[in-house]
Amino acid sequence: MHEFHYVAGKLFCEGVSIESLVRKHGTPLYVYSQRTLASHFSKLDAALAPLDHLICYSVKANSNIAVLRALASLGSGFDVVSEGELRRVVAAGGPPKICAFAGVGKTEPEIEFALRRGIYSFNVESEPELERINRVAGRLKKAAPVAVRVNPNVDAGTHAKITTGTYETKFGIAFEQVEDVYARASELKNLRLRGLQMHIGSQLTGVKPFELAVRKVVPLVGMLAARYQLEFFSIGGGLGIVYQPALASGGADWWQKPQAKNILTPAKYAATLVPLLRPLKLRILIEPGRFIAGNAGILVTRVEYVKRTGRKNFVIVDAAMNDLIRPAFYDSYHEIVPLTRRNGPLITSDVVGPVCESGDYFAKNRPLPKVGEGECLALMSAGAYGSVMASNYNTRALASEVLVHGNKSAVVRQRQKLRDIWKDEKLPAWLK
Ligand code: LLP
């Protein structure tokens, strides 16, 4: 479900027209819907109600502190992968004691910071990392809560760049080795074995890979939990969302629309997984990012030029791959709609940004309504892995971000000032 819809032909986010936001804040502009974030969180929370569970929102999907605050106020925990993300959670008022720290490359200062803050668990990805955490914890005279990330070697059937649960990837510890690793970890004095974790990939649109992985890992968790008094099992994130068509199917009952019939809903996810997980009698963590934030945000961009080359119709917009890299990086689909709905003929177009690379596109050969210079388009489903993956490539400023709540809106990230892009750069003495 999401709260972007046309009202009398104009695109709105909740009770606020996108045109009014563009007039106030310019473009490119990220717009987030707080009600959508909250409803995604609540749907998942309700579906998992039969379990003792904790949702740890995956901060990497959208780490704006207003988004984190909105989720913290609903009782969300957080999945973080760096000191920076943990500091953001703290800045947003989120409690470290329900934060899990993941990632294959945690540095000593990061481990120390997380220990001092009192996080819930480190999700550990290798034996050298276990030893390092043990060492740092010893120095600080603390017991470090840890969970080993098991790699179940199950193919998530998603894009290769976001598949994480097979032995081809750098993630986790191979299923067959996990028992021995717990045995060795139990001898490290400054560790507290608290749980077991897995995450097989992102944007999974069916429940089957989750089911396979959970079925495979549950007996192992059961055995380790009994042996080491583990308290939790984290099944990771990865719930996919509807990218196509995000808007046409918008509305309270989007998953009942025929085009979205096969989408993975929280109810389907829970119906399959809850019966497998419940007998464990453990606390179940999940780490959704995209499911919560993906359809809660759009990127609004202005048409600068329409260029017809004889072969193609290029709609050149003022957002670029530096603002939203997903199409360039994963060939991913984002629905593109005008801010004013229209019915005329569709023109097959490429929607491209101004960056000097032919990979800088948002859509290729896409039937789109006729648009002209100065009109705005919305790139849908840009709330997750959008602004967080932005860069200053081509010395382009990071876009503004606005959060909408009912009829209210507020800037939650100011447009970056151009001079701030190079403010940390210095001339060496010999060039002055
Ligand atoms: N837990 C772990 C350990 C993860 O690595 C991830 C995502 C998540 C949870 C959250 O996954 P989600 O629920 O959002 O699928 N930039 C890519 C996605 C990268 C996902 C990385 N890990 C994209 O734009 O599609």
GROMACS .gro file of C-alpha atoms and ligand atoms in nm:
model
  457
    1MET     CA    1   0.000   0.000   0.000
    2HIS     CA    2   0.111   0.355  -0.051
    3GLU     CA    3  -0.027   0.702  -0.024
    4PHE     CA    4   0.065   0.845  -0.363
    5HIS     CA    5  -0.244   0.888  -0.575
    6TYR     CA    6  -0.417   1.121  -0.817
    7VAL     CA    7  -0.683   1.352  -0.678
    8ALA     CA    8  -0.879   1.529  -0.951
    9GLY     CA    9  -0.598   1.447  -1.193
   10LYS     CA   10  -0.316   1.581  -0.974
   11LEU     CA   11  -0.059   1.363  -0.801
   12PHE     CA   12  -0.076   1.382  -0.423
   13CYS     CA   13   0.126   1.237  -0.139
   14GLU     CA   14  -0.128   1.188   0.140
   15GLY     CA   15  -0.302   1.528   0.159
   16VAL     CA   16  -0.032   1.732  -0.013
   17SER     CA   17  -0.007   1.798  -0.385
   18ILE     CA   18   0.331   1.720  -0.534
   19GLU     CA   19   0.310   2.034  -0.749
   20SER     CA   20   0.289   2.249  -0.438
   21LEU     CA   21   0.602   2.079  -0.302
   22VAL     CA   22   0.786   2.138  -0.629
   23ARG     CA   23   0.691   2.505  -0.623
   24LYS     CA   24   0.828   2.538  -0.271
   25HIS     CA   25   1.133   2.317  -0.286
   26GLY     CA   26   1.233   2.274  -0.650
   27THR     CA   27   1.361   1.956  -0.815
   28PRO     CA   28   1.504   1.695  -0.801
   29LEU     CA   29   1.304   1.628  -0.488
   30TYR     CA   30   1.251   1.316  -0.283
   31VAL     CA   31   0.907   1.299  -0.120
   32TYR     CA   32   0.832   1.047   0.155
   33SER     CA   33   0.497   0.952   0.302
   34GLN     CA   34   0.503   0.896   0.677
   35ARG     CA   35   0.167   0.721   0.673
   36THR     CA   36   0.299   0.472   0.418
   37LEU     CA   37   0.608   0.400   0.626
   38ALA     CA   38   0.392   0.348   0.932
   39SER     CA   39   0.137   0.128   0.759
   40HIS     CA   40   0.406  -0.098   0.614
   41PHE     CA   41   0.561  -0.132   0.957
   42SER     CA   42   0.225  -0.207   1.118
   43LYS     CA   43   0.122  -0.462   0.854
   44LEU     CA   44   0.439  -0.658   0.911
   45ASP     CA   45   0.411  -0.620   1.286
   46ALA     CA   46   0.054  -0.752   1.280
   47ALA     CA   47   0.143  -1.045   1.053
   48LEU     CA   48   0.418  -1.150   1.294
   49ALA     CA   49   0.203  -1.104   1.605
   50PRO     CA   50   0.187  -1.480   1.678
   51LEU     CA   51   0.564  -1.472   1.735
   52ASP     CA   52   0.771  -1.297   1.998
   53HIS     CA   53   0.926  -1.071   1.737
   54LEU     CA   54   1.127  -0.758   1.677
   55ILE     CA   55   1.133  -0.564   1.352
   56CYS     CA   56   1.479  -0.418   1.297
   57TYR     CA   57   1.434  -0.173   1.011
   58SER     CA   58   1.733  -0.192   0.779
   59VAL     CA   59   1.874   0.159   0.796
   60LYS     CA   60   2.066   0.127   0.469
   61ALA     CA   61   1.738   0.143   0.272
   62ASN     CA   62   1.661   0.499   0.379
   63SER     CA   63   1.855   0.651   0.664
   64ASN     CA   64   1.706   0.998   0.682
   65ILE     CA   65   1.680   1.074   1.052
   66ALA     CA   66   1.315   1.176   1.016
   67VAL     CA   67   1.238   0.834   0.866
   68LEU     CA   68   1.428   0.668   1.151
   69ARG     CA   69   1.248   0.878   1.409
   70ALA     CA   70   0.908   0.794   1.261
   71LEU     CA   71   0.990   0.423   1.281
   72ALA     CA   72   1.149   0.447   1.626
   73SER     CA   73   0.827   0.603   1.752
   74LEU     CA   74   0.645   0.287   1.641
   75GLY     CA   75   0.882   0.070   1.842
   76SER     CA   76   1.109  -0.035   1.558
   77GLY     CA   77   1.456  -0.169   1.623
   78PHE     CA   78   1.728  -0.114   1.363
   79ASP     CA   79   1.969  -0.313   1.150
   80VAL     CA   80   2.285  -0.107   1.101
   81VAL     CA   81   2.602  -0.175   0.905
   82SER     CA   82   2.836   0.103   1.012
   83GLU     CA   83   2.920   0.338   1.294
   84GLY     CA   84   2.762   0.610   1.083
   85GLU     CA   85   2.428   0.428   1.069
   86LEU     CA   86   2.434   0.359   1.442
   87ARG     CA   87   2.509   0.727   1.509
   88ARG     CA   88   2.214   0.821   1.287
   89VAL     CA   89   1.984   0.594   1.485
   90VAL     CA   90   2.104   0.756   1.805
   91ALA     CA   91   2.062   1.104   1.651
   92ALA     CA   92   1.707   1.008   1.559
   93GLY     CA   93   1.632   0.896   1.915
   94GLY     CA   94   1.635   0.523   1.839
   95PRO     CA   95   1.746   0.288   2.118
   96PRO     CA   96   2.081   0.110   2.054
   97LYS     CA   97   1.967  -0.177   2.275
   98ILE     CA   98   1.741  -0.294   1.992
   99CYS     CA   99   2.000  -0.244   1.717
  100ALA     CA  100   2.176  -0.527   1.537
  101PHE     CA  101   2.511  -0.453   1.375
  102ALA     CA  102   2.573  -0.643   1.049
  103GLY     CA  103   2.841  -0.638   0.780
  104VAL     CA  104   3.149  -0.832   0.677
  105GLY     CA  105   3.402  -0.560   0.753
  106LYS     CA  106   3.339  -0.413   1.098
  107THR     CA  107   3.642  -0.213   1.209
  108GLU     CA  108   3.779  -0.204   1.565
  109PRO     CA  109   3.658   0.152   1.628
  110GLU     CA  110   3.312   0.051   1.501
  111ILE     CA  111   3.301  -0.250   1.731
  112GLU     CA  112   3.415  -0.039   2.023
  113PHE     CA  113   3.155   0.228   1.955
  114ALA     CA  114   2.875  -0.028   1.926
  115LEU     CA  115   2.983  -0.200   2.248
  116ARG     CA  116   2.991   0.127   2.438
  117ARG     CA  117   2.643   0.208   2.310
  118GLY     CA  118   2.513  -0.131   2.424
  119ILE     CA  119   2.371  -0.276   2.102
  120TYR     CA  120   2.150  -0.584   2.094
  121SER     CA  121   2.379  -0.800   1.883
  122PHE     CA  122   2.667  -0.815   1.639
  123ASN     CA  123   2.577  -1.031   1.341
  124VAL     CA  124   2.914  -1.190   1.285
  125GLU     CA  125   3.030  -1.291   0.939
  126SER     CA  126   3.363  -1.469   1.000
  127GLU     CA  127   3.582  -1.631   1.265
  128PRO     CA  128   3.843  -1.354   1.257
  129GLU     CA  129   3.559  -1.112   1.331
  130LEU     CA  130   3.451  -1.318   1.634
  131GLU     CA  131   3.807  -1.302   1.763
  132ARG     CA  132   3.827  -0.931   1.704
  133ILE     CA  133   3.499  -0.863   1.884
  134ASN     CA  134   3.615  -1.081   2.174
  135ARG     CA  135   3.940  -0.885   2.195
  136VAL     CA  136   3.775  -0.542   2.188
  137ALA     CA  137   3.512  -0.652   2.441
  138GLY     CA  138   3.790  -0.780   2.671
  139ARG     CA  139   3.965  -0.444   2.652
  140LEU     CA  140   3.641  -0.267   2.745
  141LYS     CA  141   3.557  -0.528   3.011
  142LYS     CA  142   3.226  -0.601   2.845
  143ALA     CA  143   3.048  -0.912   2.721
  144ALA     CA  144   2.974  -0.867   2.351
  145PRO     CA  145   2.637  -1.006   2.238
  146VAL     CA  146   2.686  -1.197   1.914
  147ALA     CA  147   2.495  -1.398   1.656
  148VAL     CA  148   2.667  -1.582   1.375
  149ARG     CA  149   2.530  -1.514   1.031
  150VAL     CA  150   2.469  -1.847   0.868
  151ASN     CA  151   2.496  -1.870   0.492
  152PRO     CA  152   2.237  -2.138   0.409
  153ASN     CA  153   2.344  -2.169   0.045
  154VAL     CA  154   1.993  -2.108  -0.084
  155ASP     CA  155   1.946  -1.912  -0.404
  156ALA     CA  156   1.708  -1.623  -0.346
  157GLY     CA  157   1.625  -1.605  -0.716
  158THR     CA  158   1.680  -1.231  -0.728
  159HIS     CA  159   1.925  -0.997  -0.903
  160ALA     CA  160   2.285  -1.127  -0.878
  161LYS     CA  161   2.407  -0.805  -0.714
  162ILE     CA  162   2.163  -0.844  -0.424
  163THR     CA  163   2.183  -1.221  -0.373
  164THR     CA  164   2.361  -1.295  -0.046
  165GLY     CA  165   2.274  -1.646   0.069
  166THR     CA  166   2.489  -1.862  -0.157
  167TYR     CA  167   2.848  -1.977  -0.125
  168GLU     CA  168   2.943  -1.758  -0.421
  169THR     CA  169   2.899  -1.452  -0.202
  170LYS     CA  170   3.114  -1.303   0.074
  171PHE     CA  171   2.838  -1.326   0.335
  172GLY     CA  172   2.804  -1.531   0.650
  173ILE     CA  173   2.954  -1.862   0.756
  174ALA     CA  174   2.880  -2.176   0.557
  175PHE     CA  175   2.592  -2.377   0.699
  176GLU     CA  176   2.811  -2.685   0.752
  177GLN     CA  177   3.066  -2.491   0.960
  178VAL     CA  178   2.832  -2.309   1.192
  179GLU     CA  179   2.814  -2.572   1.466
  180ASP     CA  180   3.193  -2.581   1.504
  181VAL     CA  181   3.214  -2.204   1.499
  182TYR     CA  182   2.967  -2.182   1.791
  183ALA     CA  183   3.173  -2.439   1.979
  184ARG     CA  184   3.486  -2.229   1.936
  185ALA     CA  185   3.302  -1.904   2.005
  186SER     CA  186   3.167  -2.045   2.330
  187GLU     CA  187   3.524  -2.063   2.452
  188LEU     CA  188   3.590  -1.695   2.391
  189LYS     CA  189   3.543  -1.536   2.729
  190ASN     CA  190   3.413  -1.196   2.631
  191LEU     CA  191   3.136  -1.310   2.401
  192ARG     CA  192   2.776  -1.378   2.487
  193LEU     CA  193   2.619  -1.607   2.227
  194ARG     CA  194   2.281  -1.448   2.188
  195GLY     CA  195   2.133  -1.565   1.858
  196LEU     CA  196   2.174  -1.679   1.502
  197GLN     CA  197   2.111  -1.471   1.191
  198MET     CA  198   2.066  -1.514   0.817
  199HIS     CA  199   1.976  -1.299   0.518
  200ILE     CA  200   1.954  -1.454   0.173
  201GLY     CA  201   1.897  -1.153  -0.050
  202SER     CA  202   1.685  -0.854  -0.135
  203GLN     CA  203   1.373  -0.792  -0.345
  204LEU     CA  204   1.242  -1.148  -0.312
  205THR     CA  205   0.900  -1.163  -0.470
  206GLY     CA  206   0.803  -1.512  -0.361
  207VAL     CA  207   0.804  -1.685  -0.026
  208LYS     CA  208   0.969  -2.007  -0.149
  209PRO     CA  209   1.337  -1.910  -0.102
  210PHE     CA  210   1.259  -1.782   0.250
  211GLU     CA  211   1.079  -2.106   0.322
  212LEU     CA  212   1.367  -2.320   0.194
  213ALA     CA  213   1.620  -2.128   0.397
  214VAL     CA  214   1.412  -2.129   0.715
  215ARG     CA  215   1.336  -2.501   0.682
  216LYS     CA  216   1.705  -2.570   0.638
  217VAL     CA  217   1.824  -2.355   0.927
  218VAL     CA  218   1.552  -2.416   1.190
  219PRO     CA  219   1.691  -2.752   1.313
  220LEU     CA  220   2.036  -2.597   1.348
  221VAL     CA  221   1.898  -2.300   1.543
  222GLY     CA  222   1.698  -2.531   1.766
  223MET     CA  223   2.005  -2.736   1.847
  224LEU     CA  224   2.230  -2.433   1.907
  225ALA     CA  225   1.964  -2.255   2.112
  226ALA     CA  226   1.938  -2.551   2.347
  227ARG     CA  227   2.314  -2.586   2.372
  228TYR     CA  228   2.403  -2.220   2.422
  229GLN     CA  229   2.078  -2.066   2.550
  230LEU     CA  230   2.035  -1.853   2.241
  231GLU     CA  231   1.760  -1.597   2.265
  232PHE     CA  232   1.685  -1.503   1.905
  233PHE     CA  233   1.684  -1.608   1.541
  234SER     CA  234   1.698  -1.331   1.281
  235ILE     CA  235   1.563  -1.426   0.942
  236GLY     CA  236   1.700  -1.112   0.777
  237GLY     CA  237   1.523  -0.882   0.534
  238GLY     CA  238   1.447  -0.917   0.169
  239LEU     CA  239   1.070  -0.887   0.129
  240GLY     CA  240   1.014  -0.758  -0.221
  241ILE     CA  241   0.778  -0.482  -0.330
  242VAL     CA  242   0.572  -0.404  -0.637
  243TYR     CA  243   0.767  -0.175  -0.867
  244GLN     CA  244   0.549  -0.225  -1.170
  245PRO     CA  245   0.302  -0.067  -1.174
  246ALA     CA  246   0.341   0.100  -0.840
  247LEU     CA  247   0.094   0.377  -0.896
  248ALA     CA  248  -0.171   0.219  -1.112
  249SER     CA  249  -0.220  -0.035  -0.838
  250GLY     CA  250  -0.194   0.217  -0.552
  251GLY     CA  251  -0.460   0.234  -0.289
  252ALA     CA  252  -0.550   0.050   0.024
  253ASP     CA  253  -0.596  -0.287  -0.138
  254TRP     CA  254  -0.318  -0.283  -0.397
  255TRP     CA  255  -0.221  -0.643  -0.345
  256GLN     CA  256  -0.567  -0.760  -0.437
  257LYS     CA  257  -0.544  -0.601  -0.782
  258PRO     CA  258  -0.493  -0.857  -1.056
  259GLN     CA  259  -0.156  -0.721  -1.170
  260ALA     CA  260  -0.015  -0.757  -0.822
  261LYS     CA  261  -0.168  -1.095  -0.749
  262ASN     CA  262   0.160  -1.275  -0.713
  263ILE     CA  263   0.326  -1.029  -0.487
  264LEU     CA  264   0.461  -1.132  -0.153
  265THR     CA  265   0.241  -0.979   0.118
  266PRO     CA  266   0.319  -0.980   0.490
  267ALA     CA  267   0.021  -1.213   0.533
  268LYS     CA  268   0.158  -1.469   0.283
  269TYR     CA  269   0.507  -1.439   0.425
  270ALA     CA  270   0.379  -1.495   0.778
  271ALA     CA  271   0.138  -1.774   0.682
  272THR     CA  272   0.433  -1.977   0.552
  273LEU     CA  273   0.701  -1.883   0.800
  274VAL     CA  274   0.524  -1.843   1.133
  275PRO     CA  275   0.435  -2.214   1.166
  276LEU     CA  276   0.798  -2.305   1.094
  277LEU     CA  277   0.938  -2.054   1.342
  278ARG     CA  278   0.693  -2.079   1.628
  279PRO     CA  279   0.807  -2.416   1.765
  280LEU     CA  280   1.152  -2.266   1.824
  281LYS     CA  281   1.009  -2.052   2.104
  282LEU     CA  282   1.277  -1.795   2.030
  283ARG     CA  283   1.251  -1.426   1.965
  284ILE     CA  284   1.232  -1.377   1.588
  285LEU     CA  285   1.400  -1.073   1.435
  286ILE     CA  286   1.338  -0.950   1.085
  287GLU     CA  287   1.532  -0.681   0.902
  288PRO     CA  288   1.312  -0.528   0.634
  289GLY     CA  289   1.433  -0.221   0.450
  290ARG     CA  290   1.274  -0.199   0.107
  291PHE     CA  291   0.936  -0.334   0.221
  292ILE     CA  292   0.901  -0.045   0.465
  293ALA     CA  293   1.052   0.241   0.268
  294GLY     CA  294   1.043   0.146  -0.102
  295ASN     CA  295   0.692   0.248  -0.194
  296ALA     CA  296   0.689   0.522   0.068
  297GLY     CA  297   0.898   0.755  -0.148
  298ILE     CA  298   0.917   0.909  -0.493
  299LEU     CA  299   1.174   1.118  -0.675
  300VAL     CA  300   1.028   1.417  -0.855
  301THR     CA  301   1.216   1.554  -1.152
  302ARG     CA  302   1.164   1.830  -1.406
  303VAL     CA  303   1.179   1.785  -1.781
  304GLU     CA  304   1.456   2.006  -1.916
  305TYR     CA  305   1.443   1.911  -2.282
  306VAL     CA  306   1.268   1.676  -2.518
  307LYS     CA  307   1.513   1.564  -2.784
  308ARG     CA  308   1.402   1.373  -3.090
  309THR     CA  309   1.689   1.212  -3.273
  310GLY     CA  310   1.501   1.050  -3.556
  311ARG     CA  311   1.551   0.717  -3.393
  312LYS     CA  312   1.440   0.798  -3.040
  313ASN     CA  313   1.247   1.035  -2.820
  314PHE     CA  314   1.466   1.137  -2.526
  315VAL     CA  315   1.305   1.304  -2.228
  316ILE     CA  316   1.597   1.474  -2.055
  317VAL     CA  317   1.523   1.541  -1.690
  318ASP     CA  318   1.705   1.723  -1.411
  319ALA     CA  319   1.754   1.413  -1.192
  320ALA     CA  320   2.031   1.172  -1.280
  321MET     CA  321   2.202   0.850  -1.188
  322ASN     CA  322   2.373   1.032  -0.904
  323ASP     CA  323   2.030   1.090  -0.746
  324LEU     CA  324   1.883   0.744  -0.811
  325ILE     CA  325   2.130   0.487  -0.934
  326ARG     CA  326   1.908   0.178  -0.937
  327PRO     CA  327   1.819   0.175  -1.310
  328ALA     CA  328   2.183   0.232  -1.411
  329PHE     CA  329   2.321  -0.016  -1.159
  330TYR     CA  330   2.066  -0.298  -1.157
  331ASP     CA  331   1.865  -0.221  -1.469
  332SER     CA  332   1.578  -0.183  -1.232
  333TYR     CA  333   1.231  -0.062  -1.321
  334HIS     CA  334   1.072   0.247  -1.168
  335GLU     CA  335   0.730   0.353  -1.285
  336ILE     CA  336   0.731   0.708  -1.422
  337VAL     CA  337   0.418   0.923  -1.411
  338PRO     CA  338   0.338   1.287  -1.478
  339LEU     CA  339   0.219   1.509  -1.192
  340THR     CA  340  -0.096   1.582  -1.393
  341ARG     CA  341  -0.276   1.276  -1.519
  342ARG     CA  342  -0.360   1.275  -1.888
  343ASN     CA  343  -0.512   1.039  -2.135
  344GLY     CA  344  -0.356   1.128  -2.473
  345PRO     CA  345  -0.144   0.896  -2.687
  346LEU     CA  346   0.168   0.740  -2.539
  347ILE     CA  347   0.510   0.808  -2.691
  348THR     CA  348   0.787   0.554  -2.660
  349SER     CA  349   1.061   0.744  -2.480
  350ASP     CA  350   1.392   0.712  -2.301
  351VAL     CA  351   1.396   0.911  -1.980
  352VAL     CA  352   1.754   1.019  -1.921
  353GLY     CA  353   1.952   1.244  -1.688
  354PRO     CA  354   2.217   1.504  -1.769
  355VAL     CA  355   2.518   1.298  -1.654
  356CYS     CA  356   2.775   1.222  -1.922
  357GLU     CA  357   2.728   0.847  -1.942
  358SER     CA  358   2.488   0.649  -2.153
  359GLY     CA  359   2.410   0.446  -1.840
  360ASP     CA  360   2.243   0.755  -1.700
  361TYR     CA  361   1.884   0.663  -1.771
  362PHE     CA  362   1.567   0.600  -1.572
  363ALA     CA  363   1.373   0.419  -1.844
  364LYS     CA  364   1.430   0.290  -2.194
  365ASN     CA  365   1.167   0.256  -2.465
  366ARG     CA  366   0.894   0.336  -2.215
  367PRO     CA  367   0.549   0.439  -2.339
  368LEU     CA  368   0.489   0.774  -2.169
  369PRO     CA  369   0.235   1.050  -2.205
  370LYS     CA  370   0.357   1.348  -2.405
  371VAL     CA  371   0.549   1.579  -2.175
  372GLY     CA  372   0.722   1.907  -2.244
  373GLU     CA  373   0.990   2.127  -2.098
  374GLY     CA  374   0.913   2.245  -1.746
  375GLU     CA  375   0.672   1.965  -1.663
  376CYS     CA  376   0.752   1.732  -1.379
  377LEU     CA  377   0.758   1.356  -1.357
  378ALA     CA  378   0.754   1.128  -1.056
  379LEU     CA  379   0.981   0.825  -1.038
  380MET     CA  380   0.784   0.590  -0.819
  381SER     CA  381   0.906   0.343  -0.555
  382ALA     CA  382   1.219   0.546  -0.486
  383GLY     CA  383   1.193   0.549  -0.107
  384ALA     CA  384   1.443   0.265  -0.057
  385TYR     CA  385   1.797   0.262  -0.195
  386GLY     CA  386   1.732   0.601  -0.356
  387SER     CA  387   1.873   0.901  -0.169
  388VAL     CA  388   2.101   0.674   0.037
  389MET     CA  389   2.289   0.568  -0.276
  390ALA     CA  390   2.317   0.922  -0.413
  391SER     CA  391   2.655   1.073  -0.489
  392ASN     CA  392   2.805   1.401  -0.601
  393TYR     CA  393   2.910   1.264  -0.939
  394ASN     CA  394   2.942   1.542  -1.195
  395THR     CA  395   2.952   1.779  -0.894
  396ARG     CA  396   2.577   1.764  -0.864
  397ALA     CA  397   2.429   1.858  -0.527
  398LEU     CA  398   2.237   1.601  -0.325
  399ALA     CA  399   1.863   1.652  -0.367
  400SER     CA  400   1.625   1.781  -0.101
  401GLU     CA  401   1.401   1.543   0.083
  402VAL     CA  402   1.055   1.620   0.216
  403LEU     CA  403   0.843   1.419   0.458
  404VAL     CA  404   0.465   1.439   0.430
  405HIS     CA  405   0.230   1.363   0.716
  406GLY     CA  406  -0.139   1.412   0.638
  407ASN     CA  407  -0.172   1.771   0.518
  408LYS     CA  408   0.166   1.870   0.655
  409SER     CA  409   0.504   1.860   0.489
  410ALA     CA  410   0.855   1.942   0.608
  411VAL     CA  411   1.200   1.950   0.456
  412VAL     CA  412   1.392   1.666   0.618
  413ARG     CA  413   1.706   1.723   0.416
  414GLN     CA  414   1.799   2.053   0.262
  415ARG     CA  415   1.928   2.063  -0.090
  416GLN     CA  416   2.306   2.051  -0.064
  417LYS     CA  417   2.480   2.377  -0.144
  418LEU     CA  418   2.718   2.348  -0.434
  419ARG     CA  419   3.011   2.498  -0.245
  420ASP     CA  420   2.962   2.238   0.029
  421ILE     CA  421   3.049   1.967  -0.219
  422TRP     CA  422   3.416   2.069  -0.225
  423LYS     CA  423   3.442   2.233   0.116
  424ASP     CA  424   3.668   1.957   0.252
  425GLU     CA  425   3.905   1.971  -0.042
  426LYS     CA  426   4.233   2.159  -0.003
  427LEU     CA  427   4.502   2.304  -0.223
  428PRO     CA  428   4.851   2.174  -0.138
  429ALA     CA  429   5.109   2.440  -0.050
  430TRP     CA  430   5.289   2.409  -0.385
  431LEU     CA  431   4.979   2.495  -0.584
  432LYS     CA  432   4.872   2.797  -0.383
  433LLP     N1  433   1.964  -0.744   0.629
  433LLP     C1  434   2.083  -0.754   0.567
  433LLP     C2  435   2.192  -0.830   0.632
  433LLP     C3  436   2.101  -0.693   0.441
  433LLP     O1  437   2.218  -0.705   0.379
  433LLP     C4  438   1.996  -0.622   0.382
  433LLP     C5  439   2.011  -0.557   0.252
  433LLP     C6  440   1.874  -0.612   0.452
  433LLP     C7  441   1.862  -0.675   0.575
  433LLP     C8  442   1.756  -0.537   0.398
  433LLP     O2  443   1.710  -0.593   0.281
  433LLP     P1  444   1.571  -0.546   0.218
  433LLP     O3  445   1.464  -0.581   0.317
  433LLP     O4  446   1.577  -0.399   0.196
  433LLP     O5  447   1.560  -0.621   0.092
  433LLP     N2  448   2.078  -0.143  -0.318
  433LLP     C9  449   2.001  -0.260  -0.356
  433LLP    C10  450   1.960  -0.342  -0.236
  433LLP    C11  451   2.076  -0.383  -0.148
  433LLP    C12  452   2.035  -0.466  -0.030
  433LLP    C13  453   2.150  -0.487   0.063
  433LLP     N3  454   2.120  -0.558   0.183
  433LLP    C14  455   1.881  -0.216  -0.440
  433LLP     O6  456   1.868  -0.098  -0.467
  433LLP     O7  457   1.804  -0.299  -0.485
   0.00000   0.00000   0.00000
